[in-house]
Coordinates of C-alpha atoms and ligand atoms in Angstrom, one line a residue:
X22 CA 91.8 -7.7 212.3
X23 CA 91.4 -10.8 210.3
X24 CA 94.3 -14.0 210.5
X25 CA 95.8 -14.9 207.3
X26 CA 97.5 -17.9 206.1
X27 CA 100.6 -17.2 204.2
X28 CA 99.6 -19.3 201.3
X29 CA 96.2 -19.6 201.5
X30 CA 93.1 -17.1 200.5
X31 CA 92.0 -14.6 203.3
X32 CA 89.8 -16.0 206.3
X33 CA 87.5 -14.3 208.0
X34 CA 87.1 -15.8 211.9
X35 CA 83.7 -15.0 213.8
X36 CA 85.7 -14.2 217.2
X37 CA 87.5 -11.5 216.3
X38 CA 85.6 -8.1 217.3
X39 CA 88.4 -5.6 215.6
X40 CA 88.3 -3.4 212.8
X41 CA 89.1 -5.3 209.5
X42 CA 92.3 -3.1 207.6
X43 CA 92.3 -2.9 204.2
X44 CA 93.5 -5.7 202.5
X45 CA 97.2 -6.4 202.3
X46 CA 99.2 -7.9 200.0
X47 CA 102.9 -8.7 200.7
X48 CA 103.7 -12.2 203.2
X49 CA 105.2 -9.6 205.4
X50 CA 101.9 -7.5 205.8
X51 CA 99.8 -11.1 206.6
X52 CA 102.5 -12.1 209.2
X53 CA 101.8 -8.5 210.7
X54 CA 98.0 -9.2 210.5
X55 CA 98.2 -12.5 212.1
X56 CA 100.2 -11.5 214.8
X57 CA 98.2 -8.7 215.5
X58 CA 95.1 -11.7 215.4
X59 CA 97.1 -13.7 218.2
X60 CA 97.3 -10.4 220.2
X61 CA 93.7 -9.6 220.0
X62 CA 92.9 -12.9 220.8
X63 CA 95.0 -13.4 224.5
X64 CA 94.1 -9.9 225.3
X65 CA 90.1 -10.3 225.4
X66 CA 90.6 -14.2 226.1
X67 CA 93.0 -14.5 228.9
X68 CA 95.8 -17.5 228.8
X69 CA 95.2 -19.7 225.9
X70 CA 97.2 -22.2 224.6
X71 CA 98.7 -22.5 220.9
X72 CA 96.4 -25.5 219.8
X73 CA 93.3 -23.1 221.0
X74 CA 95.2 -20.2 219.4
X75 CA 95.4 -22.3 216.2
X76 CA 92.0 -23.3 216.5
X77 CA 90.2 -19.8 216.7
X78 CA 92.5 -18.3 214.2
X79 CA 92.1 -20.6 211.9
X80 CA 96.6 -20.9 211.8
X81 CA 98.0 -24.0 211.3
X82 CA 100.8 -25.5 214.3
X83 CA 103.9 -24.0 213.2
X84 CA 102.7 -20.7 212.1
X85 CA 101.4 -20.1 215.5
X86 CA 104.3 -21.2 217.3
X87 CA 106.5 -18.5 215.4
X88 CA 103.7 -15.5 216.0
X89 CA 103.5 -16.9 219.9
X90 CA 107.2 -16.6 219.5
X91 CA 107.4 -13.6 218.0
X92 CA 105.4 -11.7 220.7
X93 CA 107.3 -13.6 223.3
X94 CA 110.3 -11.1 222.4
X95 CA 108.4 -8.2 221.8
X96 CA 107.5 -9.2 225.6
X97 CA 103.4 -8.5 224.8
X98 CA 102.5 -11.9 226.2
X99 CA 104.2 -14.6 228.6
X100 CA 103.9 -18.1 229.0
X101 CA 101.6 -19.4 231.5
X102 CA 100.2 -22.8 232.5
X103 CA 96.7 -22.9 230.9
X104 CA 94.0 -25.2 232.1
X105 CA 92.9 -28.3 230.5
X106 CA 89.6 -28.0 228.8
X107 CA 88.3 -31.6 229.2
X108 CA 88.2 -33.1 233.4
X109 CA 91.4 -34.8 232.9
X110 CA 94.6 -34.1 232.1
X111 CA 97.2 -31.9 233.7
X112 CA 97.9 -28.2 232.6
X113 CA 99.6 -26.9 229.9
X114 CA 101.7 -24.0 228.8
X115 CA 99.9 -21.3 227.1
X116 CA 100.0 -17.6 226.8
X117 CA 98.6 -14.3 227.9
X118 CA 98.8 -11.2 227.9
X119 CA 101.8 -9.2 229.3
X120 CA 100.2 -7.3 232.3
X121 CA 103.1 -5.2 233.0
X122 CA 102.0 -3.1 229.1
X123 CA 99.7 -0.9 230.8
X124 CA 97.4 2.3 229.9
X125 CA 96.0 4.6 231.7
X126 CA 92.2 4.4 231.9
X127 CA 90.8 8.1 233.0
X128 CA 86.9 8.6 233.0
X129 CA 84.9 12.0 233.1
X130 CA 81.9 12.0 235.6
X131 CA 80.1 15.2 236.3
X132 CA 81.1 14.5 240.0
X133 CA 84.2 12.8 240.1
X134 CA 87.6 12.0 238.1
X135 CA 88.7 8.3 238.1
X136 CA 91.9 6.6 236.9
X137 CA 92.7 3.1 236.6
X138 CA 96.2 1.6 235.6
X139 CA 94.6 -1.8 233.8
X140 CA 97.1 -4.1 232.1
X141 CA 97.3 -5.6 228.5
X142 CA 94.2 -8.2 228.9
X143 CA 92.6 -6.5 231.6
X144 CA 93.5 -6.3 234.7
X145 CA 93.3 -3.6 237.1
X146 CA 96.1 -3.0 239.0
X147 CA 95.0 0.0 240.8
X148 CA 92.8 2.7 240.4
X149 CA 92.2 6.6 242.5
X150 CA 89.3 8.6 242.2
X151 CA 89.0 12.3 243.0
X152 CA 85.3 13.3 243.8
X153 CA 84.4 16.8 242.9
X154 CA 81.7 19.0 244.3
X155 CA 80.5 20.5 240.9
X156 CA 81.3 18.8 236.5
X157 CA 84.6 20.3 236.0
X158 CA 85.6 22.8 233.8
X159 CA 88.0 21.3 230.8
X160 CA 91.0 22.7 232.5
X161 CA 90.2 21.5 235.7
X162 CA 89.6 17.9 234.6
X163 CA 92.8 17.7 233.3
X164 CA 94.5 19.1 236.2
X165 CA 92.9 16.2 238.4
X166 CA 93.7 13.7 236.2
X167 CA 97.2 15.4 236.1
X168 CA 97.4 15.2 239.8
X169 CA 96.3 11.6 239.7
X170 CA 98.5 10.5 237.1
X171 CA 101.4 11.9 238.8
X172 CA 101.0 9.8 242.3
X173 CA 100.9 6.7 240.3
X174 CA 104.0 7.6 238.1
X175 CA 107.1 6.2 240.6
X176 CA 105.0 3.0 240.8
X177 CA 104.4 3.0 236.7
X178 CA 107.9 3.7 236.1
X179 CA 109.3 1.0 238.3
X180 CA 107.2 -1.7 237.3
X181 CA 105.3 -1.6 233.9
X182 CA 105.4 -0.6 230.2
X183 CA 103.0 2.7 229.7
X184 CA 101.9 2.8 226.4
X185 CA 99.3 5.9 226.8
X186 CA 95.8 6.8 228.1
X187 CA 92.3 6.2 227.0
X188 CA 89.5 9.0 228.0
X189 CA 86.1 8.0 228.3
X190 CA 83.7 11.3 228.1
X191 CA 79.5 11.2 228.2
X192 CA 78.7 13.4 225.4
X193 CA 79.4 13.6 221.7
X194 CA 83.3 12.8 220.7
X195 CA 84.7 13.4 217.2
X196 CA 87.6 10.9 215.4
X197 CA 90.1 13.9 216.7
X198 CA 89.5 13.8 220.3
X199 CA 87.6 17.1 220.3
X200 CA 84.5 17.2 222.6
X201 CA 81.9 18.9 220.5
X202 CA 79.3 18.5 223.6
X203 CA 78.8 16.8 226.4
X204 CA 76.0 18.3 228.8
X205 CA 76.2 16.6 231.7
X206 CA 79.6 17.9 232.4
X207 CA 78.7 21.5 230.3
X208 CA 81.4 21.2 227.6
X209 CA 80.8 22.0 224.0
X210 CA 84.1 22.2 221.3
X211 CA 86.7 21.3 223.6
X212 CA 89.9 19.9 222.0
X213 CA 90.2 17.2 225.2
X214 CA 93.3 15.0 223.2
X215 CA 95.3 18.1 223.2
X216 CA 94.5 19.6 226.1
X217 CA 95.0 16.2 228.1
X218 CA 98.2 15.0 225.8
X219 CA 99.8 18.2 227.1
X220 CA 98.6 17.6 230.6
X221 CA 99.8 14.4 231.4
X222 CA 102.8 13.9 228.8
X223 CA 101.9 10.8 226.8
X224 CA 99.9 9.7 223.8
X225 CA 96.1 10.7 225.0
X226 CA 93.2 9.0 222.9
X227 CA 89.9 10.3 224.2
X228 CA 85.9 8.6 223.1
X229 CA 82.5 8.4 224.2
X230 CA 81.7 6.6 227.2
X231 CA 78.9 4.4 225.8
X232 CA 81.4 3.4 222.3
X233 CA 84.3 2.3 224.8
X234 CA 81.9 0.6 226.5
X235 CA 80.3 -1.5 223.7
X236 CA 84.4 -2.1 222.6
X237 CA 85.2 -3.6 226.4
X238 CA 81.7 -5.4 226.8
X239 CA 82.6 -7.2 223.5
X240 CA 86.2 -7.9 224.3
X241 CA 85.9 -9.2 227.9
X242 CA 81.7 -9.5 228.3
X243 CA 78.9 -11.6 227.5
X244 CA 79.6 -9.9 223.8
X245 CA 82.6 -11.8 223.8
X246 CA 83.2 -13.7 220.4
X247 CA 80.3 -12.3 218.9
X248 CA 80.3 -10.1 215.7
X249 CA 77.2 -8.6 215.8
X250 CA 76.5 -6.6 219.2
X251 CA 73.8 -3.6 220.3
X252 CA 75.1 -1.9 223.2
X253 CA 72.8 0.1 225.1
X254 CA 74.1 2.0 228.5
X255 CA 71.6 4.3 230.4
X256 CA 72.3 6.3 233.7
X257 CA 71.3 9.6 234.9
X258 CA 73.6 11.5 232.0
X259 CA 71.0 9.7 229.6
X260 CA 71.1 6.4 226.9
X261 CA 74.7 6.1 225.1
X262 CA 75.3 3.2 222.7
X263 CA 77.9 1.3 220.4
X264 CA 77.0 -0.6 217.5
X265 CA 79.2 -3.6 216.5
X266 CA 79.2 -4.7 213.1
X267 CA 81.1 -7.5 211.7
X268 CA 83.7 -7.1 214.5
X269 CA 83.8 -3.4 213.7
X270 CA 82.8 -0.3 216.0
X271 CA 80.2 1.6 213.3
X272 CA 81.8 5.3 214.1
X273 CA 80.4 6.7 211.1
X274 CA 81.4 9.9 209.3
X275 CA 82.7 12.4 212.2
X276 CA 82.7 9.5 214.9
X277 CA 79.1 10.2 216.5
X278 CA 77.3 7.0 215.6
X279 CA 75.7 5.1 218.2
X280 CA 73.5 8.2 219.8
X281 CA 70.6 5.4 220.1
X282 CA 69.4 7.7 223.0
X283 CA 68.3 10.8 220.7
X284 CA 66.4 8.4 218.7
X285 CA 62.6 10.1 218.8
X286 CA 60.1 8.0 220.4
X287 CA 57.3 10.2 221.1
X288 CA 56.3 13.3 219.4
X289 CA 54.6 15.2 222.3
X290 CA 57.1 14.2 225.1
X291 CA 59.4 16.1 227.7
X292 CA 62.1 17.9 226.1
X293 CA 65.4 16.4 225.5
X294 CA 68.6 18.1 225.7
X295 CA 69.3 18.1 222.2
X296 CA 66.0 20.2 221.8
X297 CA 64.1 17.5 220.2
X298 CA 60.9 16.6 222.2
X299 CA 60.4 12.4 223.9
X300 CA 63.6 11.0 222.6
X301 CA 64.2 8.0 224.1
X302 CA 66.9 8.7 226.9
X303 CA 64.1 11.4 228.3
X304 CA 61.4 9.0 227.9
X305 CA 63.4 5.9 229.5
X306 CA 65.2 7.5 232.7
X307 CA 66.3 6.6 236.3
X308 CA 65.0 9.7 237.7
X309 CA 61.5 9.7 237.9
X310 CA 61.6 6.0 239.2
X311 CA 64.2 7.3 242.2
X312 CA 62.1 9.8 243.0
X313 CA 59.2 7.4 243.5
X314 CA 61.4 5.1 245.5
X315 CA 62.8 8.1 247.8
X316 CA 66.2 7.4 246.4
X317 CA 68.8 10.0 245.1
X318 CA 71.4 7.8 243.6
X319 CA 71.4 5.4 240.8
X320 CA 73.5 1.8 242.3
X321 CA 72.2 -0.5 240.1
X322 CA 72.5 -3.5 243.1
X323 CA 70.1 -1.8 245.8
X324 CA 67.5 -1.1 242.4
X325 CA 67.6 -4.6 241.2
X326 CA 66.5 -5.6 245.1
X327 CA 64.0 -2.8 245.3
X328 CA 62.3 -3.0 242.1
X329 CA 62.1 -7.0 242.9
X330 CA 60.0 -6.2 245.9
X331 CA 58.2 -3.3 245.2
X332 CA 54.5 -3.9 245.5
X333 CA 53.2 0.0 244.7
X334 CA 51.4 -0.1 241.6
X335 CA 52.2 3.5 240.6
X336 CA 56.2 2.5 240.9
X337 CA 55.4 -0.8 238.8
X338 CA 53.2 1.5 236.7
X339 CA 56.2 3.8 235.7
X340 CA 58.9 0.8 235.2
X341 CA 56.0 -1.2 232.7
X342 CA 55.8 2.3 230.9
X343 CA 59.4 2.6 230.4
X344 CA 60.2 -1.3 229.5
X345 CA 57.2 -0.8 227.1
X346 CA 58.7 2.6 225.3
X347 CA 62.3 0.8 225.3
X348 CA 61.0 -2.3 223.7
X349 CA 59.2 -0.2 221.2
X350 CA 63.1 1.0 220.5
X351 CA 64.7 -1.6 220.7
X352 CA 62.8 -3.1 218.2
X353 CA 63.3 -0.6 215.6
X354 CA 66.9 -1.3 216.6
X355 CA 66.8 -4.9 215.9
X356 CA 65.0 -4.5 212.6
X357 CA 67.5 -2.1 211.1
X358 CA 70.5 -3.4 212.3
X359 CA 70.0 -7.3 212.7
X360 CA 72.1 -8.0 216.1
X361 CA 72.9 -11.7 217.1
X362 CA 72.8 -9.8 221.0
X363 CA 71.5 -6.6 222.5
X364 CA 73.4 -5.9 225.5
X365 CA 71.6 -3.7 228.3
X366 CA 74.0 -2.1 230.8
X367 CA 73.5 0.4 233.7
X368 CA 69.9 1.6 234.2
X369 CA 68.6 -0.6 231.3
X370 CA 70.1 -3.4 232.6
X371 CA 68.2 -2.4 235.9
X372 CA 65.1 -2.6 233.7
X373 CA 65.5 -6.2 232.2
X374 CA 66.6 -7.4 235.5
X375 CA 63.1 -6.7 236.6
X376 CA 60.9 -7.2 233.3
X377 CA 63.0 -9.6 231.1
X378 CA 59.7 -11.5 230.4
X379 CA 57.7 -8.6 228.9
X380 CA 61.0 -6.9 227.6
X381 CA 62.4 -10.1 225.3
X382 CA 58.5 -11.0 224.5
X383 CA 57.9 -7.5 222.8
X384 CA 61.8 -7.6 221.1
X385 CA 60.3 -11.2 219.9
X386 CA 57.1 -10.9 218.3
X387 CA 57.7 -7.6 216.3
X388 CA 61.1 -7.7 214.1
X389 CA 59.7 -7.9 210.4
X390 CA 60.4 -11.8 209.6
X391 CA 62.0 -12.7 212.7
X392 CA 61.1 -16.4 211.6
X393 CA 63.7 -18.6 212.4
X394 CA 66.0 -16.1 213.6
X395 CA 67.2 -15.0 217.6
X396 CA 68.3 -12.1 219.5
X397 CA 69.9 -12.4 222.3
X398 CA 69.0 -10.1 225.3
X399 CA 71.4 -9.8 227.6
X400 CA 72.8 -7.8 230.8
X401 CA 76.1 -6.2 230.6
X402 CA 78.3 -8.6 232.5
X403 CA 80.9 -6.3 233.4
X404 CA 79.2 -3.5 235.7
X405 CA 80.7 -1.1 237.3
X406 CA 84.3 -3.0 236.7
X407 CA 83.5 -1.8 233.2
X408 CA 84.1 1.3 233.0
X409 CA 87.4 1.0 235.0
X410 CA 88.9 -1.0 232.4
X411 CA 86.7 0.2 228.6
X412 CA 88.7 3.3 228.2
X413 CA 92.5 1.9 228.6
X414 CA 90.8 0.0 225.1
X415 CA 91.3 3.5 223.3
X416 CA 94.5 3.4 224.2
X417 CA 95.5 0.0 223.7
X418 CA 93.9 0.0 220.3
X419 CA 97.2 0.7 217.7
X420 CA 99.5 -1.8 219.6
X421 CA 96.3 -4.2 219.1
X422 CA 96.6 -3.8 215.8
X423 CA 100.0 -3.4 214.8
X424 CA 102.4 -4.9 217.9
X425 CA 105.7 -4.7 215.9
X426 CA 105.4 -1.0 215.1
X427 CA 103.6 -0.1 218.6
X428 CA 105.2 -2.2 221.6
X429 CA 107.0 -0.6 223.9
X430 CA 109.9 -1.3 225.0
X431 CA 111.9 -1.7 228.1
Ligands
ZN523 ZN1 67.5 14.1 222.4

């Protein structure tokens, strides 16, 4: 979503990390787009004040005190006292995000069913988690999360705005919510928007895991502000990714772009389980490093200690291997898609944590022309509070875009 002066040609500000509509033409249509801009804005930035809104957006004073105003009786944000940016001074009143406009976030582990209740800019105002002994079938995810949903509803009705729920799913997700296959949880062509619209009784928006993620790590992350982001997530159901481009998610034609993890990197290797042979995610994995270590679960704290004082050389062995085959990746990545950041979250965050030297030395040297020009590696900064608050995003995403049509009301 792009800020527009009234009277002025279109401009394009590097913070923004949202879709870009087709142009529009009528003053009402640019008042629509810039207020949607000053939404965007509070929600990944937290309270800012109107000169710092006027600033990013580009907006001159007036203009922004009318959108400010304008989503002040929509009741989207509230006034707040805002810090002042240099040592001195005393704080001012700025805005934020209403809190009380909430969605539901609901994620889909193999072994457990989690829902958070995150407000409009990110917080988390509580969350319930239902561990299962076995990946559920469809119907009984959505009868968990049904169950879940329900003992929060007295609360949610009492006290906040629910616009809907975002579903975060590891497998492959197409632009209509249908799961065409996820095999860590064994579904293939489940309709999961229907099936989970009817369940719980609101507007259900359902996406892969890794995509949500890259959307959340560039709203509230170290992607923050920055148009041009790799995301890379690994864990024990594999490598997902998200690609952002100019601000924009790349979906690409059905929705499945961003499967960086099937991405072939050697010929003769273990077979994956898309029936390909040594694509990365099976090349690059948690588990044979556990194993080594004696441990069964992947908690990315305890491995960033262990791997720091691990002295077997057949464990340090197997972690070189792998940071060597993912920089191998990672630099095709970088090549074809020219990132100002790579974010690493999960498992290959574990891995940069331990071998950032030989990790952002390979990425270095071998992009064609890289002259003059830097990538960023970083670790996702959000964690495990991450995937609390990335799928609500799905959910959010239409009022984000278009708060007069979408805001709930009281
Ligand atoms: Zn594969």
């Amino acid at each position: 979503m792009t800020p527009r002066r009234t009277a002025a040609p279109p401009e394009f500000p590097t913070s923004s990390v949202v879709a870009r509509p087709a142009a529009r033409t009528t003053n009402e249509d640019v008042r629509q787009q810039n207020l949607a801009a000053v939404l965007q804005l509070v929600h990944g930035a937290g309270a800012t004040s109107r000169s710092e809104i006027g600033a990013s957006t580009g907006l001159n004073r007036s203009t922004v005190t009318g959108l400010v105003q304008e989503l002040l009786d929509l009741q989207l944000v509230c006034e707040t006292a805002v810090k002042p940016t240099g040592r001195v001074g005393r704080p001012s009143l700025g805005v934020a995000a209403e809190d009380r406009v909430v969605a539901l976030s609901v994620t889909a582990d193999p072994l457990a069913v989690s829902v958070a209740l995150v407000g409009l800019g990110g917080a988390v105002h509580s969350r319930v988690r239902h561990d299962l002994a076995r990946p559920p079938s469809p119907r009984r995810f959505a009868q968990v999360a049904a169950s879940l949903v329900a003992g929060m509803r007295a609360d949610i009705d009492r006290h906040y705005r629910l616009i809907g729920a975002g579903v975060a799913v590891p497998g492959l997700v197409d632009h209509g919510g249908t799961v065409v296959l996820s095999p860590s949880l064994g579904w293939r062509r489940e309709h999961m928007a229907h099936r989970l619209t009817d369940a719980l009784g609101m507007e259900v928006t359902v996406g892969n895991d890794a995509s949500v993620g890259a959307m959340a790590e560039t709203r509230f992350g170290i992607g923050r502000g920055i148009d041009n982001v790799l995301y890379l997530s690994g864990s024990m159901n594999g490598i997902g990714g998200g690609l952002v481009l100019d601000g924009a998610l790349l979906r690409g034609t059905s929705g499945f772009a961003g499967e960086f993890g099937h991405t072939v990197v050697n010929t003769s290797g273990a077979l994956c389980s898309c029936g390909r042979r040594g694509c990365l995610q099976v090349e690059v994995h948690p588990a044979k490093v556990l194993a080594l270590l004696g441990r069964r679960g992947l908690d990315e704290d305890e491995l960033d200690i262990e791997l720091g004082l691990v002295r077997d050389p057949v464990i340090l062995a197997e972690v070189a291997r792998q940071v060597d085959v993912l920089s191998v990746a990672l630099t095709n990545f970088v090549n074809a898609f020219a990132p100002e950041m790579v974010v690493l979250s999960g498992y290959l965050g574990v891995l940069l944590a331990t071998s950032r030297e030989r990790l952002s030395a390979a990425v270095r040297i071998h992009p064609v022309g890289a002259e003059g020009r830097t990538v960023r590696l970083e670790r996702a900064h959000m964690r495990s509070h991450l995937m609390q608050i990335a799928p609500a995003e799905l959910a959010f995403e239409p009022l984000l875009n278009d708060p007069v049509a979408r805001a709930p009301r009281f």
